[in-house]
Coordinates of C-alpha atoms in Angstrom, one line a residue:
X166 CA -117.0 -9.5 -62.6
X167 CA -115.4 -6.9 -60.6
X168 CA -116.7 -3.1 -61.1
X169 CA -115.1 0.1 -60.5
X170 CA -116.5 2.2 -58.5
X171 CA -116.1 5.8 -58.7
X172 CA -112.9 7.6 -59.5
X173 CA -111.4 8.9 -55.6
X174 CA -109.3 5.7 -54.9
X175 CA -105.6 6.6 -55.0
X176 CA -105.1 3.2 -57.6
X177 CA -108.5 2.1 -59.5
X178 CA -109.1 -1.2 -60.7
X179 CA -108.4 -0.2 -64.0
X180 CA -104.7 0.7 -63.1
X181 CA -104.6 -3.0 -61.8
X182 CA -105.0 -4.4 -64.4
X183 CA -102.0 -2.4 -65.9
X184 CA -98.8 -4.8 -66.0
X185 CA -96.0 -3.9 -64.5
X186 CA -93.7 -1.4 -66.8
X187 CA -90.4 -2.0 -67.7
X188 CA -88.5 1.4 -68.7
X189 CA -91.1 3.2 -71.6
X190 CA -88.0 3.2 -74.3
X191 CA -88.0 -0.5 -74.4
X192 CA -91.6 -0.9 -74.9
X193 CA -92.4 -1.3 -78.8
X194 CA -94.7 1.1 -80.6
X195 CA -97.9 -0.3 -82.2
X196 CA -99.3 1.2 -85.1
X197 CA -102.4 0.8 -86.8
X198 CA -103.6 1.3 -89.9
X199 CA -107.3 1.0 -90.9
X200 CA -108.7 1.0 -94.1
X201 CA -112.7 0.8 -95.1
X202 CA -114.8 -1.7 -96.7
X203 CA -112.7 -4.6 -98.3
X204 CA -113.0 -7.8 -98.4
X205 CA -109.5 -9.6 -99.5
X206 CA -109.2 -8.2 -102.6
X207 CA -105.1 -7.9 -102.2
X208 CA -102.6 -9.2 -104.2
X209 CA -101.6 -10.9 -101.8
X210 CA -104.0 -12.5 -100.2
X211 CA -104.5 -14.7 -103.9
X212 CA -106.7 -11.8 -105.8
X213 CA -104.9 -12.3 -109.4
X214 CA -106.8 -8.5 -110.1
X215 CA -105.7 -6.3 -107.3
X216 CA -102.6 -3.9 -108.0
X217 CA -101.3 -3.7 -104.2
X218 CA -97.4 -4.1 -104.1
X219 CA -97.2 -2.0 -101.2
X220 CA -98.8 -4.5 -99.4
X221 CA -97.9 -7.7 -100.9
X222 CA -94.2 -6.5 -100.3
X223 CA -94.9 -6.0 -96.6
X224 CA -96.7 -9.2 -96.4
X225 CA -93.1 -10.6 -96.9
X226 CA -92.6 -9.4 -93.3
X227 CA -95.3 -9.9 -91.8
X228 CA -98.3 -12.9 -90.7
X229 CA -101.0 -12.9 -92.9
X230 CA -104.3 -13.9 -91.3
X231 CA -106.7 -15.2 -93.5
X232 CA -109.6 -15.9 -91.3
X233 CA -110.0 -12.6 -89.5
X234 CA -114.3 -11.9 -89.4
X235 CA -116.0 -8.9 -88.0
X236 CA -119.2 -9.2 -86.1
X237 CA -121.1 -7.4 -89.0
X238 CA -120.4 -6.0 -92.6
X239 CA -120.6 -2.3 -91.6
X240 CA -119.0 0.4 -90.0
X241 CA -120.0 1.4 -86.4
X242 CA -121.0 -1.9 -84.7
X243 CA -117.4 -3.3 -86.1
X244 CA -115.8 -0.3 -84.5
X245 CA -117.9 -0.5 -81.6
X246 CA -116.0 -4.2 -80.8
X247 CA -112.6 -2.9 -82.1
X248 CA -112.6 -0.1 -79.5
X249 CA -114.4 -1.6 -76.6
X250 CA -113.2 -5.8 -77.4
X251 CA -117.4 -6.8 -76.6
X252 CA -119.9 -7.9 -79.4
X253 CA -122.3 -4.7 -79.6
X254 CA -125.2 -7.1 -79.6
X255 CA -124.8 -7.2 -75.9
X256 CA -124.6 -3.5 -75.1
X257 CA -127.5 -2.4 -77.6
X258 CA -125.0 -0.9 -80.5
X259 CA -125.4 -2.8 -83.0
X260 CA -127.7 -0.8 -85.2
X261 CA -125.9 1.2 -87.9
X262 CA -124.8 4.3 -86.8
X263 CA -126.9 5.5 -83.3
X264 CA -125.3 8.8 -83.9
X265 CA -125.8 9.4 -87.6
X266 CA -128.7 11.6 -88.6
X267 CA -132.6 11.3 -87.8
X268 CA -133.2 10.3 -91.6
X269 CA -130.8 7.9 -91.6
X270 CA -132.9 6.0 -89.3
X271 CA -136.8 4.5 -88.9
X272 CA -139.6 7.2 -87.3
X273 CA -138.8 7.5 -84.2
X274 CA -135.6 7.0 -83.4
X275 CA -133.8 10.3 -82.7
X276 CA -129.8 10.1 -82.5
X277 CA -128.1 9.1 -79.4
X278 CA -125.3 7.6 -77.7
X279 CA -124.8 4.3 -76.2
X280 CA -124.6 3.8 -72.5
X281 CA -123.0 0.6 -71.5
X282 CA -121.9 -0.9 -68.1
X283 CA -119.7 1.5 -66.0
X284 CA -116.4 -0.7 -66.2
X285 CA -116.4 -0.8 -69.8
X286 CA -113.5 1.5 -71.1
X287 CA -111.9 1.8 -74.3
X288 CA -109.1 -0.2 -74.5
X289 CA -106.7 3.1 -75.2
X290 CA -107.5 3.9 -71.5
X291 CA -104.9 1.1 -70.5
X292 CA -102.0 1.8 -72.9
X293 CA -102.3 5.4 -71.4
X294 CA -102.1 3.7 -68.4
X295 CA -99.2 2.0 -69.1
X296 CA -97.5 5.2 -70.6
X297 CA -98.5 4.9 -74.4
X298 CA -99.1 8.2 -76.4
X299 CA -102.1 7.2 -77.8
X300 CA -103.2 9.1 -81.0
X301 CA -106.1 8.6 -83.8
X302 CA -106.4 10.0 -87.0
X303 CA -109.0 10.3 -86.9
X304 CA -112.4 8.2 -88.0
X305 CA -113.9 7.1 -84.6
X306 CA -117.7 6.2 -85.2
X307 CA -118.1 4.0 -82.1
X308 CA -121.2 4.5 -81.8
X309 CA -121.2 7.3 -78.6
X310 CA -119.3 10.4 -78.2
X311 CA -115.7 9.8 -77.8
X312 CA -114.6 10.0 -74.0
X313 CA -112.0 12.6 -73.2
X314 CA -109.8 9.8 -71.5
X315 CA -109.8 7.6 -74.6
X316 CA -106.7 9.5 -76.7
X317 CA -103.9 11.4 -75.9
X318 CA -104.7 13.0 -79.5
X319 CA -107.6 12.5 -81.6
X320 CA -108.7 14.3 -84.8
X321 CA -106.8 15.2 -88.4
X322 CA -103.7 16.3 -86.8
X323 CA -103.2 13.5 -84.2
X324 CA -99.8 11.9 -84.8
X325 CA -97.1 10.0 -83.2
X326 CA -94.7 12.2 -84.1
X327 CA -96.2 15.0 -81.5
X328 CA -95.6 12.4 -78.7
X329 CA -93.2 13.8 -75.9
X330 CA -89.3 12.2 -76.7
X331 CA -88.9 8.8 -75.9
X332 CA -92.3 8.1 -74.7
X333 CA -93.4 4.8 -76.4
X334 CA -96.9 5.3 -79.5
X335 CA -100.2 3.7 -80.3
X336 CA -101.4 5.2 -83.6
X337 CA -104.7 4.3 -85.6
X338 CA -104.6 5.9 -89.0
X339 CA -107.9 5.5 -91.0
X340 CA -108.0 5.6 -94.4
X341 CA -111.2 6.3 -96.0
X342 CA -110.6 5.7 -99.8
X343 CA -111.8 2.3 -100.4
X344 CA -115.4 3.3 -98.5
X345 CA -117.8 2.3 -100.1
X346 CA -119.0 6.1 -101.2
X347 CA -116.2 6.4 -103.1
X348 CA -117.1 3.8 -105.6
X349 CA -119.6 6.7 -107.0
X350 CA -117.6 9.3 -105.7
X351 CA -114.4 8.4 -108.0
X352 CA -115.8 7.0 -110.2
X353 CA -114.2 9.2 -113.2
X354 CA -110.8 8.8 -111.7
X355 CA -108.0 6.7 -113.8
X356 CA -108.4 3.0 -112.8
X357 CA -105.7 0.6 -112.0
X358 CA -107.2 -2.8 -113.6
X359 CA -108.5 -3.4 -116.7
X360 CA -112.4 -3.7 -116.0
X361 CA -112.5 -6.8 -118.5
X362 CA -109.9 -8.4 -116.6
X363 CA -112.2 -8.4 -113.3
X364 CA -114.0 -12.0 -112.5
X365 CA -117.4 -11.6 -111.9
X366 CA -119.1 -13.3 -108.9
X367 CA -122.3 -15.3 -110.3
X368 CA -124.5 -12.9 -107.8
X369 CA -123.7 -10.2 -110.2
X370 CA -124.4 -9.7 -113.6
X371 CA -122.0 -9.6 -115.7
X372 CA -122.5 -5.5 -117.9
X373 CA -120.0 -3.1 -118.2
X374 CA -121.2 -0.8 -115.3
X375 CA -120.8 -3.8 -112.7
X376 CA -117.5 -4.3 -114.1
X377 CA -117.0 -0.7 -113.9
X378 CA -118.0 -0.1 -110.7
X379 CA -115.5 -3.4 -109.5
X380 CA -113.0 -1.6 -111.2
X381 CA -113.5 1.6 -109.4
X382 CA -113.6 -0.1 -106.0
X383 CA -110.2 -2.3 -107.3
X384 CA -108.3 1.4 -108.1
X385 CA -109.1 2.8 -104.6
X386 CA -107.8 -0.4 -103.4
X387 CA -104.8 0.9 -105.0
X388 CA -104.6 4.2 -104.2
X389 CA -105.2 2.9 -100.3
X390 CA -102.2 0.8 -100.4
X391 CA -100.2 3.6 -101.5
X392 CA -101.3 6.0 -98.5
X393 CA -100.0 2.7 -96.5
X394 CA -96.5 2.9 -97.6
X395 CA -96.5 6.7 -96.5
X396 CA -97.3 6.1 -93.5
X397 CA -95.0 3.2 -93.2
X398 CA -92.0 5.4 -94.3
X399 CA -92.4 7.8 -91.8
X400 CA -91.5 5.3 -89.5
X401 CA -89.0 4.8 -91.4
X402 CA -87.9 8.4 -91.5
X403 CA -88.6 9.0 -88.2
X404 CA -85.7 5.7 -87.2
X405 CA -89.0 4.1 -85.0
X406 CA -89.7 1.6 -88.2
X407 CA -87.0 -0.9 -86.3
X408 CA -89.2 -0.7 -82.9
X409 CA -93.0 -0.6 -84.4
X410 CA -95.3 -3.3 -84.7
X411 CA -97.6 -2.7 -87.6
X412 CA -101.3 -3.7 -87.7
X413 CA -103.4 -3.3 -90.7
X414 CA -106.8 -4.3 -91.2
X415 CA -110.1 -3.4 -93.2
X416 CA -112.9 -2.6 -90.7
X417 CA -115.5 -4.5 -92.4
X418 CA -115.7 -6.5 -95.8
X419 CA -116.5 -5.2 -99.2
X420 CA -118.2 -1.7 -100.4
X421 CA -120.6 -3.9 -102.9
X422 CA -123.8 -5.1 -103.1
X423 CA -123.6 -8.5 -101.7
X424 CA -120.7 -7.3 -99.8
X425 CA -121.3 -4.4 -97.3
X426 CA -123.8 -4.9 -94.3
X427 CA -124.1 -8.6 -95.5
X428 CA -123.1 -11.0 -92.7
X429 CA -121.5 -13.8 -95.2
X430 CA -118.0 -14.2 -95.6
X431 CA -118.2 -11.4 -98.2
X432 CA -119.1 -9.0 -95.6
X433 CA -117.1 -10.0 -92.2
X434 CA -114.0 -12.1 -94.0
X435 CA -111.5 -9.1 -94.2
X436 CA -107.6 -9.0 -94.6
X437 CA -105.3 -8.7 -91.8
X438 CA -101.6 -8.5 -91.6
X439 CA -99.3 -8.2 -88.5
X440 CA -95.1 -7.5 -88.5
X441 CA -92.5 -7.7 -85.8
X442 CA -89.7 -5.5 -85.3
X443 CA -87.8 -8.6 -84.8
X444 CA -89.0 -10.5 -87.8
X445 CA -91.3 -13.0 -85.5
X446 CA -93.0 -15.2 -88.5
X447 CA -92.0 -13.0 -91.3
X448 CA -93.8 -14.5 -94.3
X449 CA -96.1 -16.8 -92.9
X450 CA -99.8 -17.2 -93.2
X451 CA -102.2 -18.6 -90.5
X452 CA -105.4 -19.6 -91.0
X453 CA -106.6 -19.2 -87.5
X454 CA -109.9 -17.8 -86.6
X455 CA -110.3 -14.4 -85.0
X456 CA -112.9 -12.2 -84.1
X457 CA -113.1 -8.3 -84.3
X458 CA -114.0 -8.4 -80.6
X459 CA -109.9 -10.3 -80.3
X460 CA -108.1 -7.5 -81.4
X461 CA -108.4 -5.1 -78.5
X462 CA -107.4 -7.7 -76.0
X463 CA -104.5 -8.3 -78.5
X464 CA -103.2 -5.1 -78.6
X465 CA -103.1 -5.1 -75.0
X466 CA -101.2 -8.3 -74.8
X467 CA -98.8 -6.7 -77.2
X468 CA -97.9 -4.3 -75.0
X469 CA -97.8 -6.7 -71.9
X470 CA -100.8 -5.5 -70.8
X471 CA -103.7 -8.1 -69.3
X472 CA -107.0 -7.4 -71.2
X473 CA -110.4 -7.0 -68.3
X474 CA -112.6 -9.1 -67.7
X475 CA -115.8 -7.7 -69.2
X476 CA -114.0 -8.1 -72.6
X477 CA -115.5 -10.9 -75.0
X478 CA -112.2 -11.1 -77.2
X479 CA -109.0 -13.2 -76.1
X480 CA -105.6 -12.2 -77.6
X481 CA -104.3 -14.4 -80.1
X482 CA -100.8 -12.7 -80.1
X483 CA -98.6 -11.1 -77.4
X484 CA -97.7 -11.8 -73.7
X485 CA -101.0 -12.7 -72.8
X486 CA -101.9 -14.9 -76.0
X487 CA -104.5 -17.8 -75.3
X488 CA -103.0 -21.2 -75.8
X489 CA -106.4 -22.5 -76.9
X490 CA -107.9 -21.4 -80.5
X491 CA -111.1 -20.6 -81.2
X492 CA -113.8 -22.6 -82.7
X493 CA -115.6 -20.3 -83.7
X494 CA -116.6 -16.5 -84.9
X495 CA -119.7 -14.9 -83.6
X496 CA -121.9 -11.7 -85.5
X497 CA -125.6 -10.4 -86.4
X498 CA -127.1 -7.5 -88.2
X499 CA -130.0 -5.3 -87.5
X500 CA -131.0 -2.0 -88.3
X501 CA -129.1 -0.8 -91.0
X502 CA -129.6 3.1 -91.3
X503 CA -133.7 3.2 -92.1
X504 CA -134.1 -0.4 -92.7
X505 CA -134.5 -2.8 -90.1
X506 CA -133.6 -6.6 -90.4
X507 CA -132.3 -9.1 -87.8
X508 CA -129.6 -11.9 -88.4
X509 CA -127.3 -13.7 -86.4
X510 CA -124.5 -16.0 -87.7
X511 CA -121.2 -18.8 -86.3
X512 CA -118.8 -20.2 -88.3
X513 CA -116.2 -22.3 -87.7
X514 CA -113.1 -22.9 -90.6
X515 CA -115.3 -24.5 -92.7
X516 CA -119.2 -24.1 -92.3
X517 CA -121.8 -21.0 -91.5
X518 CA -124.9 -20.8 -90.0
X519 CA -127.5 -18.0 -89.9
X520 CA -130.5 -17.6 -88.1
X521 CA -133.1 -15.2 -89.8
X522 CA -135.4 -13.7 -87.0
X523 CA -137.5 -11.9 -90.1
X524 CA -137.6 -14.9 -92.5
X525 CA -140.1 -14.5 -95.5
X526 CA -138.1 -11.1 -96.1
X527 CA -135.6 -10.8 -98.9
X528 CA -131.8 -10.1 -98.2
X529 CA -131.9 -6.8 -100.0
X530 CA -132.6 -3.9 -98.3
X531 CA -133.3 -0.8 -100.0
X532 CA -131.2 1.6 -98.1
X533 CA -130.9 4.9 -99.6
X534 CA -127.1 5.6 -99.1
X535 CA -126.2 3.0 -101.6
X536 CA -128.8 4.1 -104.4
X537 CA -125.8 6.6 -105.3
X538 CA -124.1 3.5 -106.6
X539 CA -124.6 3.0 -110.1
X540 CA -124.5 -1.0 -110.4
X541 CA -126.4 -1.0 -107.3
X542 CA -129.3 1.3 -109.6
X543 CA -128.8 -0.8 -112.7
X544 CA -129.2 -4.4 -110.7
X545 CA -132.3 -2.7 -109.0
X546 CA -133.7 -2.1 -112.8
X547 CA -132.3 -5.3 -114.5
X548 CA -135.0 -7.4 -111.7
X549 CA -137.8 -5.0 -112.2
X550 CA -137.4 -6.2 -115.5
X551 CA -136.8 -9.4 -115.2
X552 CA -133.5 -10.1 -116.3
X553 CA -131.9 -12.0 -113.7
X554 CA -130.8 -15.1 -113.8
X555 CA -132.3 -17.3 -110.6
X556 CA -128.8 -16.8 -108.4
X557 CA -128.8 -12.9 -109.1
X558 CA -132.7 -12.6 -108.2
X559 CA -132.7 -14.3 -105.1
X560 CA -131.4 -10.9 -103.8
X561 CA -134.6 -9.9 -104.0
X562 CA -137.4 -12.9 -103.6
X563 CA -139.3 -13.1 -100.4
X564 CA -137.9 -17.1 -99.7
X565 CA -135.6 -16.5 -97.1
X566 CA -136.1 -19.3 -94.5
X567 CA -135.5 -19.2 -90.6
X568 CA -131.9 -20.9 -90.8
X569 CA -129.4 -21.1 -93.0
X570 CA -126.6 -23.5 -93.8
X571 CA -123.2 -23.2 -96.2
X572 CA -120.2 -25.2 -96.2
X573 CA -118.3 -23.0 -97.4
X574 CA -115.3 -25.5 -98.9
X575 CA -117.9 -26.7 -101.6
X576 CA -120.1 -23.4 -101.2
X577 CA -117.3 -20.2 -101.0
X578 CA -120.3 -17.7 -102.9
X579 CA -122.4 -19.0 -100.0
X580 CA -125.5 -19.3 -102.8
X581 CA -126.3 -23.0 -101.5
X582 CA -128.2 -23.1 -98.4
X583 CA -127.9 -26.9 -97.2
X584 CA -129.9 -26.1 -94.0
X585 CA -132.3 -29.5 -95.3
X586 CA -129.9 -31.3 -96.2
X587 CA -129.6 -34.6 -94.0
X588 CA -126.6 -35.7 -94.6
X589 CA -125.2 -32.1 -92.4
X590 CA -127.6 -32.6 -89.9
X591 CA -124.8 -33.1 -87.5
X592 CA -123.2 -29.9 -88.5
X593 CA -126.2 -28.2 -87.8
X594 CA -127.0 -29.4 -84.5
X595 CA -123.8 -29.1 -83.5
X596 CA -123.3 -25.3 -84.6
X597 CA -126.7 -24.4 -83.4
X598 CA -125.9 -25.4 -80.1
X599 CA -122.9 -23.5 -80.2
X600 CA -125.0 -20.4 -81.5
X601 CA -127.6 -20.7 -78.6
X602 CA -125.1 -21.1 -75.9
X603 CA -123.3 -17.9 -77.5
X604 CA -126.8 -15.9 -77.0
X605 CA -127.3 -17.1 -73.9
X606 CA -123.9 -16.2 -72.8
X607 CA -122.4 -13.1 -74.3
X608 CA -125.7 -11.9 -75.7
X609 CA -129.0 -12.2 -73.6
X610 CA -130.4 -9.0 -73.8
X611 CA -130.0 -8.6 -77.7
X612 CA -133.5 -9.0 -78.3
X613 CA -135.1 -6.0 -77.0
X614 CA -135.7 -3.6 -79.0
X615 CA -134.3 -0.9 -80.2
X616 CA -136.8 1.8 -78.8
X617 CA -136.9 -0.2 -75.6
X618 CA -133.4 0.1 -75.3
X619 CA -133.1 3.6 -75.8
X620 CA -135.7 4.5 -73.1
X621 CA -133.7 2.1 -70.7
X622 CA -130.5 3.8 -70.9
X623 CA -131.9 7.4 -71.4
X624 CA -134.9 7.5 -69.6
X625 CA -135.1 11.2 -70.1
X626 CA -134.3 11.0 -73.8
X627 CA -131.2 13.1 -72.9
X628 CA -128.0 12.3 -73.0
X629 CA -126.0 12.4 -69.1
X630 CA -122.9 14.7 -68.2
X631 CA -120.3 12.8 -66.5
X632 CA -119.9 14.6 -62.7
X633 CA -117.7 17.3 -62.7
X634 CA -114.2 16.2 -61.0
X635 CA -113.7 16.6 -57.3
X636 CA -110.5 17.3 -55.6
X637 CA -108.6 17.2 -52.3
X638 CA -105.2 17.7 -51.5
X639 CA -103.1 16.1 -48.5
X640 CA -99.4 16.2 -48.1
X641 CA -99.1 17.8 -51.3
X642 CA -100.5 15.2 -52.9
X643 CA -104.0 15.8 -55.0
X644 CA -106.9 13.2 -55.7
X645 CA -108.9 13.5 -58.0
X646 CA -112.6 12.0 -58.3
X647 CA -115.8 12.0 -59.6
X648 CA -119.1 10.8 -58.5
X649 CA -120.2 9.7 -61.5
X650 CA -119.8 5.9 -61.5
X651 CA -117.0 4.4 -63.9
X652 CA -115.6 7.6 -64.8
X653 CA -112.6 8.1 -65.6
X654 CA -110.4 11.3 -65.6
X655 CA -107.6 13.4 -67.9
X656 CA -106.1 15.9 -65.9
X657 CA -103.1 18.4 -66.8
X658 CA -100.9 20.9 -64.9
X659 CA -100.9 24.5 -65.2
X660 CA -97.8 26.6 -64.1
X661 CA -97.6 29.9 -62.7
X662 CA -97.4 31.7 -65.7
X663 CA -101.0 30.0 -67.2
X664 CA -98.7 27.3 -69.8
X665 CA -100.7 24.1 -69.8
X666 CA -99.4 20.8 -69.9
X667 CA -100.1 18.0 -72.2
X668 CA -103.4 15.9 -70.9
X669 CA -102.7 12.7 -68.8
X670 CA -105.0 9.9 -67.8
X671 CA -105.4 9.9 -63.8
X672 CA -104.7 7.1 -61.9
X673 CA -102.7 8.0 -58.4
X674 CA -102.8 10.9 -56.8
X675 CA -100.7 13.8 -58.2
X676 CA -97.8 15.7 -57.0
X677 CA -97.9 19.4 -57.3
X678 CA -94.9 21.5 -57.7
X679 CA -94.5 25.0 -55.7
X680 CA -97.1 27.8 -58.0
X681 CA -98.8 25.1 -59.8
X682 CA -102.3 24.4 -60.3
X683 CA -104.6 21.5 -62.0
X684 CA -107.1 21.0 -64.5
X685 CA -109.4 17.9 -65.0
X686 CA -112.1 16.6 -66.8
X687 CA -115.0 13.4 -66.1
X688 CA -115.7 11.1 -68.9
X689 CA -117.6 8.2 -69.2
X690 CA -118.7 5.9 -72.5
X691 CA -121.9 6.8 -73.5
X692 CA -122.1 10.6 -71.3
X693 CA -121.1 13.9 -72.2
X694 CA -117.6 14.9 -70.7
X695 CA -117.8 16.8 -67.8
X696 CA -116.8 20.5 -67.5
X697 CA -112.8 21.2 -67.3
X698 CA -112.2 22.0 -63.2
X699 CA -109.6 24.1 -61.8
X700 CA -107.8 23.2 -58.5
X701 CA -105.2 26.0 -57.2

């Protein structure tokens, strides 16, 4: 794998791997938007419960991907792979949350931000490249401080709509009403379903606050898929609806117990829908399988851009789009805010496995965070007392054994592990193969742990500053550079009078106008940014 180098040459190799452009009006805009924390409980994705006619209308125009999986059922690992296209099991972030607070986390481990090999970019870098305004609004939790390079705009006012005219868009809106806090945190708002309508998964019981609380997570469901059609009518507004593709996606399954953090289907399966300006598969429903670390590498090949090679995912739409399918999906879990547990799973379309590194541990973990919710409180009291039935208490018994097995045609609650069972014996060899050659090839250093790591990449304990930019100027031409490996570099120009310009990603030297000066700034994943430098 070829690394860059520094930041001085004239064209990196991150501008070669930048596609030719054709003129920027012609190139379609890409939105996405992002909700949190459900599994597919859309109308239509077949959930008979869900009010979402937002969606299900738009599904009429767009592919509807049924087996879409993250590497984990919680936030910043999955968003780790969906900005950077790698499993964060191979760059040490895939414990919950490395910046969140100290009590969030076991004695001992202080907050910091992930450091990972210096050609690792986010993906955004490229469609800047390319001559995408890139904007997020505005959840980023990728587990390290967001490089200066990685958005034109990022924050609550970030917006295509600020983008220069004509200049082709890549948007992430977030929208945080289905998290899984605000199934206690709205929980006296008007629902949308009937809570006795609500079909109750055997690993719950079946009381009126569990259906409550389902009901309260169905209604922000709701109230999510109308913040979706806003933003999809200001495209429409706007007259860019007819030249946008639109992404949307959960970043990890369900805000439940059983759901969130879990890495079973109820945790990684989450909805995804694409549409096409131009109607490509209006309608249609694939059941191919794709992993979070895909969609990066997508988006690129959406915009006719060829994803790098240190990426783990491989488009499955655009330009670029591999021929072959895959297989297989690929995730783990470990610490998960002050807990600490270790999993790793494959599936294929039909079976899972899972390989326990702590078996004799139960699958419950008693983070605080989610003692706000009341079912989660009232399940926690109905086995202190006893009154579980065996499926619901196995939550919480001390039988978990090193592998696990579920075919998930006969099985879809994954409650039957068939790990013993001879007559899969095939299946299992076959997919624990698959699941050792996957460690040994994406994954090899996942196993040390997660003190060890943190000393390797911060051997201080303190987070590094990316190096300062450096300039020269020849023939009135300026490079830029920085000596800290990897980085990359926004620059803007200033005119006589001090008005700035808007911040650009560097990648050839600049031309400077008669009066005018420069600004720039270092970045790097995993470092502070650098100081802003003036050149005059």
């Amino acid at each position: 794998m070829e690394k860059i180098i520094g930041s001085c040459c004239a064209a990196t190799a991150l501008l070669a791997l930048v596609s030719s452009c054709t003129e920027e009006q012609k190139r379609p805009n890409i939105i996405c938007i992002v909700c949190e924390d459900i599994s597919p409980m859309v109308g239509c994705f077949g959930d008979k419960v869900a009010v979402t006619p937002n969606l299900d209308e738009f599904s009429k125009s767009a592919i509807r991907f049924t087996n879409v999986h993250s590497n984990i059922g919680v936030s910043s690992p999955s968003r780790y792979a969906l900005i950077t296209g790698r499993y964060p099991m191979a760059d040490g972030a895939n414990y919950m949350r490395t910046l969140g607070s100290p009590d969030q986390k076991p004695e001992g481990v202080q907050p910091y931000s992930v450091i990972v090999n210096p050609d690792v970019k986010c993906y955004t870098e490229y469609l800047r490249k390319a001559g995408y305004y890139c904007t997020n609004n505005a959840k980023t939790d990728y587990q390290f401080t967001t490089p200066a390079t990685a958005w034109d705009e990022c924050g609550t006012d970030a917006h295509w709509k600020n983008r220069p005219e004509g200049m082709p868009f890549f948007s992430i809106f977030n929208i945080e009403v289905t998290h899984e806090s605000r199934v206690w945190r709205r929980t006296n708002e008007k629902l949308s379903v009937n809570p006795s309508d609500i079909v109750v998964p055997p690993y719950y019981p079946d009381n009126d606050i569990v259906r409550h609380d389902m009901a309260v997570a169905y209604s922000n469901i709701t109230e999510m898929d109308k913040m979706f059609k806003k933003l999809v009518d200001e495209l429409k507004e706007a007259n860019v609806y007819d030249n946008t593709i639109i992404i949307w996606y959960s970043d990890n399954g369900g805000p439940l117990p059983h759901h969130k953090r879990e890495i079973y289907d109820r945790g990684t399966n989450v909805p995804f829908m694409i549409s096409f300006p131009d109607g490509y598969k209006a309608g249609t429903v694939s059941d191919r399988l794709v992993g979070f670390v895909d969609i990066p590498a997508t988006i690129l090949s959406l915009a006719e851009i060829k994803a790098p090679d240190y990426m783990h995912g491989v488009p499955f739409l655009g330009k670029y789009a591999s021929k072959e399918k895959r297989q297989y999906v690929y995730g783990g879990r470990d610490r998960l805010d002050e807990c600490i547990d270790k999993q790793g799973y494959i599936r294929d379309k039909r079976y899972r496995y899972v390989r326990n590194y702590y078996p004799g541990t139960p699958v419950y973990l008693d983070v605080k965070f989610r003692l706000s919710m009341p079912m989660m409180n009232n399940i926690l009291e109905l086995n202190r007392d006893s009154r579980l039935d065996s499926i619901q208490a196995s939550f919480f018994d001390n039988k978990r054994l090193g592998e696990e097995l579920y075919d998930l045609e006969k099985d879809p609650y994954e409650l039957n592990n068939i790990v013993n069972d001879k007559s899969y014996s095939s299946v299992l060899e076959r997919l624990r193969k698959d699941y050792d050659s996957w460690i040994e090839t994406y994954v090899p250093d996942w196993f040390i742990p997660e003190k060890d790591n943190i000393k390797r990449i911060l051997p201080d304990g303190k987070q590094p500053f990316a190096a300062a930019p450096e300039f020269s100027m020849k023939d009135g031409l300026v490079t830029i550079c920085s000596q800290t490996e990897g980085a990359s570099i926004n620059y803007r120009i200033v005119e006589e009078n001090g008005n700035k310009g808007r911040w650009m990603i560097y990648s050839s030297p600049v031309q400077l106008k008669n009066n005018e000066n420069i600004e720039a700034v270092s970045a790097r994943i995993g470092y502070k940014n650098s100081k802003i430098v003036a050149f005059k």
